[in-house]
Short mmCIF file of C-alpha atoms in Angstrom, two decimals:
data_model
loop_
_atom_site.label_atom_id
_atom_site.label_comp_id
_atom_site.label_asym_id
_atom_site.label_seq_id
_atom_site.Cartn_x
_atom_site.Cartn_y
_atom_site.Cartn_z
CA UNK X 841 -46.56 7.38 26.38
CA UNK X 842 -45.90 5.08 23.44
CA UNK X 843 -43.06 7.44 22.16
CA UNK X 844 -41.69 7.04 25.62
CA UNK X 845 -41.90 3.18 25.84
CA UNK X 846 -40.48 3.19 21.81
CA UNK X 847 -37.67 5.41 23.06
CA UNK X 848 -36.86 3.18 26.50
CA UNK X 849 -36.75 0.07 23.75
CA UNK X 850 -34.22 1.07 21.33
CA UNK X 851 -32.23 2.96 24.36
CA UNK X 852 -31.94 -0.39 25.90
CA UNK X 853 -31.09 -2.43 22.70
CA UNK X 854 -28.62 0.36 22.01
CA UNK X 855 -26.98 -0.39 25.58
CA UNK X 856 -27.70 -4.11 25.38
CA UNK X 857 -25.43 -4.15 21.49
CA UNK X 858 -22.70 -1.46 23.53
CA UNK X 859 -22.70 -3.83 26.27
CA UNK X 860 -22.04 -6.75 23.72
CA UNK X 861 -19.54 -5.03 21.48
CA UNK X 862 -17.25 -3.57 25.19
CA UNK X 863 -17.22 -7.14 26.27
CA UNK X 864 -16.29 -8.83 22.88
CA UNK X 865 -13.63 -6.30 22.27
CA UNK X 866 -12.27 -6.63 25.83
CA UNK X 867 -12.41 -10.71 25.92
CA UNK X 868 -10.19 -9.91 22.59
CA UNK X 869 -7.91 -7.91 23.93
CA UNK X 870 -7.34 -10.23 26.85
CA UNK X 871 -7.03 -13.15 24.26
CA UNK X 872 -4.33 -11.07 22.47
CA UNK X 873 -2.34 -10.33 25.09
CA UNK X 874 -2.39 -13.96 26.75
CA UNK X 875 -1.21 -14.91 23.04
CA UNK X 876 1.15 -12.44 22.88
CA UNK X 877 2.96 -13.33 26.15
CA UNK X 878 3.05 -16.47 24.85
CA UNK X 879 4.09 -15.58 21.76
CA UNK X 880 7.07 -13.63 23.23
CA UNK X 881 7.51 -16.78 25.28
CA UNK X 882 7.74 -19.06 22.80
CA UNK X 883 10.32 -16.62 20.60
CA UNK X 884 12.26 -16.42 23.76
CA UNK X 885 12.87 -19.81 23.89
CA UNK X 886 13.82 -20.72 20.26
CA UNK X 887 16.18 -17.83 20.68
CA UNK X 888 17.72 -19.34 23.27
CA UNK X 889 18.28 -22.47 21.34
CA UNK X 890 19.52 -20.72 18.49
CA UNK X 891 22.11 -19.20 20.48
CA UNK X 892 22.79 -23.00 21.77
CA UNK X 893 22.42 -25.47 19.60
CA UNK X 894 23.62 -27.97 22.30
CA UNK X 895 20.67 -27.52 24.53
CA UNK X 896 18.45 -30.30 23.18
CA UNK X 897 21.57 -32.64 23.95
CA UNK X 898 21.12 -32.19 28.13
CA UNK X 899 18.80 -34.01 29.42
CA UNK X 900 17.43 -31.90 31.82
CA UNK X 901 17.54 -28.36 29.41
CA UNK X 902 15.88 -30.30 26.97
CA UNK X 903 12.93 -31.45 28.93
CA UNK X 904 13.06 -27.81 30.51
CA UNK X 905 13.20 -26.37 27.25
CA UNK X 906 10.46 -28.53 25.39
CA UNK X 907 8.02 -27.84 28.67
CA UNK X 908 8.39 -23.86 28.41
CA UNK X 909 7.43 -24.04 24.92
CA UNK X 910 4.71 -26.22 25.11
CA UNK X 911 3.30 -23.97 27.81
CA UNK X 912 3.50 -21.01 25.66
CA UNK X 913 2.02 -22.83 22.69
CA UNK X 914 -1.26 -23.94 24.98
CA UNK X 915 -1.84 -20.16 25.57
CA UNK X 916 -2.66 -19.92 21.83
CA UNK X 917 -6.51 -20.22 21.68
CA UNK X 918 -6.44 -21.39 17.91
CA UNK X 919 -6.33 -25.11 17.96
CA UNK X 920 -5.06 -24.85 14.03
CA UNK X 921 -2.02 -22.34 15.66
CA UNK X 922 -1.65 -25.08 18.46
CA UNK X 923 -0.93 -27.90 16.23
CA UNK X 924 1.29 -26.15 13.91
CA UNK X 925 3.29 -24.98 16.66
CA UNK X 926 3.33 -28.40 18.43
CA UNK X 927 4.44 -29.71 15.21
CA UNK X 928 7.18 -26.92 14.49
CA UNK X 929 8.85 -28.15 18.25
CA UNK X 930 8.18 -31.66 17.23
CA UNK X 931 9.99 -31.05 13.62
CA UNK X 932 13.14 -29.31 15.77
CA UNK X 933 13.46 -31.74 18.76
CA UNK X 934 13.14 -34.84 16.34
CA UNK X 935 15.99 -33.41 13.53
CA UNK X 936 18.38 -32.58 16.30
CA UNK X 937 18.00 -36.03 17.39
CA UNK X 938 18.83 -37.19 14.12
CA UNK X 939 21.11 -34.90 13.64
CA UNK X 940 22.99 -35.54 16.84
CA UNK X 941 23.01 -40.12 15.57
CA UNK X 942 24.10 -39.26 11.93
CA UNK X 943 26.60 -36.01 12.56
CA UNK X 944 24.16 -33.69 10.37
CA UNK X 945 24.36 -31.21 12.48
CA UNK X 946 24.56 -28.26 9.02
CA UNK X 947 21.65 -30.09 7.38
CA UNK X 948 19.89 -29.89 11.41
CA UNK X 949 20.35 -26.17 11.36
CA UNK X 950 18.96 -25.23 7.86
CA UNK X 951 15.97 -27.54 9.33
CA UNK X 952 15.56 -25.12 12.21
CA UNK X 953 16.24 -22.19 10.37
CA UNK X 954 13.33 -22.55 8.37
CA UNK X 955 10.99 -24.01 11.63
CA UNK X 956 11.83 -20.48 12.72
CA UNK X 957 10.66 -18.65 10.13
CA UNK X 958 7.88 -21.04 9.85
CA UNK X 959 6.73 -20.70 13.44
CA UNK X 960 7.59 -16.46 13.63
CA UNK X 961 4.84 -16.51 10.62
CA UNK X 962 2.42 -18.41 11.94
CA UNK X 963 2.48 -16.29 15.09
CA UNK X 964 2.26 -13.17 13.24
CA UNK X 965 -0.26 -14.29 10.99
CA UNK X 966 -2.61 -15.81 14.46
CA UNK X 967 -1.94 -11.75 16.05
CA UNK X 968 -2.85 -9.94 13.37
CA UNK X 969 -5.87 -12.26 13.16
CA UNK X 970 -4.86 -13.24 9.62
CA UNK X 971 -4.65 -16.91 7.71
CA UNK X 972 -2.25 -18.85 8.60
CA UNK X 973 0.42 -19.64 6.23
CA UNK X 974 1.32 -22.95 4.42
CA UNK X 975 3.78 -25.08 5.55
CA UNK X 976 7.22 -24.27 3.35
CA UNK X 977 7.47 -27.43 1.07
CA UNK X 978 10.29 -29.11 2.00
CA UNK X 979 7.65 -29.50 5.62
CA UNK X 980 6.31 -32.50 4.61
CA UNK X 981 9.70 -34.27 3.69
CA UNK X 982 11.70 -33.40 6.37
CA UNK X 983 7.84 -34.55 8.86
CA UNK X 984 8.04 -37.51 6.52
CA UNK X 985 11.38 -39.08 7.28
CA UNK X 986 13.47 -36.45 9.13
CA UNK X 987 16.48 -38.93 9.24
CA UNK X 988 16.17 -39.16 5.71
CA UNK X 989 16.06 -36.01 4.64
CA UNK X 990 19.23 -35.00 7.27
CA UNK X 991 21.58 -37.27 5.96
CA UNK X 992 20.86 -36.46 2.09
CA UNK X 993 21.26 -32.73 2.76
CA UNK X 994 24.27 -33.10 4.47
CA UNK X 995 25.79 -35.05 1.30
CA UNK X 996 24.91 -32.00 -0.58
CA UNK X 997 26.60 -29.51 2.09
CA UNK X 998 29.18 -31.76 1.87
CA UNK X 999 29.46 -31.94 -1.67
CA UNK X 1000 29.10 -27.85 -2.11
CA UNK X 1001 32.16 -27.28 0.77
CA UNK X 1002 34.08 -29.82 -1.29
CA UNK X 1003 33.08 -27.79 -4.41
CA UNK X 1004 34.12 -24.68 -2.76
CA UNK X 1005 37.49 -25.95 -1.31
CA UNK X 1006 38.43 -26.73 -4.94
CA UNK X 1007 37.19 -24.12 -6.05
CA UNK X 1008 39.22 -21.63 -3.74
CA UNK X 1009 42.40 -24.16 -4.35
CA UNK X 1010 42.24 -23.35 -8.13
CA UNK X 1011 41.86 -19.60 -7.62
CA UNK X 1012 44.68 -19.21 -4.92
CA UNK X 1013 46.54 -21.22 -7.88
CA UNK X 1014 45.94 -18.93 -10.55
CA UNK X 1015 46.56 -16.09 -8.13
CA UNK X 1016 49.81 -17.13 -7.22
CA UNK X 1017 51.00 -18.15 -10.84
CA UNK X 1018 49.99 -14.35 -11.48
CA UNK X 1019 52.20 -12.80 -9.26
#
């Protein structure tokens, strides 16, 4: 009789812990695929502004634009992923901006080049349930004082295509004296 009631005990702890473990794992699973709808979401939409760098300039496509994202990045359960997400839109809508008053529009796209890369890493780092990574370290300037930090990298772009034209000038000179 004991062995019985000893038996019926650890059977139902058993159950009770496979019980716990099915619905942890499925809750997961649901989690990760909510996230990764709205990670594909999210991707979607940056690819779409890569592919049209004029779309924060609408009105209308902008707000459209900056509410998609924003609904993908609330499906993210991680309030740390949230906020660095949040702040990777904030860092893109807030250069091209900038970009747009001060005609930076090179120094705007090496900006969102690396918001990209920034945001694709965080995401892959939240789905694989890893750390996420640091901020590059050029985040906090450009966060800082994005106008700032537009107009003094476009001097430099400026200053390397004037660089190059010379550059090519002196070559196609050389070249030509050659022949």
């Amino acid at each position: 009789m004991l062995d019985a009631i000893v038996g019926g005990l650890i059977g139902s702890g058993l159950a009770l812990i496979g019980t716990f473990v099915t619905m942890r794992d499925a809750r997961w699973g649901r989690t990760l695929a909510t996230e990764e709808k709205a990670a594909a979401a999210l991707l979607a939409q940056f690819h779409r502004l890569r592919h049209d760098d004029r779309l924060l300039r609408d009105h209308r496509a902008s707000g459209d634009f900056i509410e998609d994202c924003l609904s993908a990045v609330l499906a993210f359960r991680d309030t740390r992923v949230r906020m660095r997400l949040t702040a990777s839109l904030d860092l893109i809508v807030e250069c091209d901006r900038w970009a747009h008053i001060h005609d930076a529009h090179d120094a705007a796209y090496r900006v969102r080049q690396m918001v990209y890369r920034h945001t694709r890493e965080c995401i892959e780092a939240r789905l694989d349930r890893k750390r996420l990574p640091k901020p590059p370290l050029i985040w906090d300037e450009v966060s800082g004082d994005p106008a700032g930090y537009l107009i003094g990298t476009q001097h430099e772009i400026d200053a390397e295509m004037e660089a190059l034209a010379i550059e090519q000038e002196e070559a196609a000179t050389r070249w030509e004296g050659g022949l």
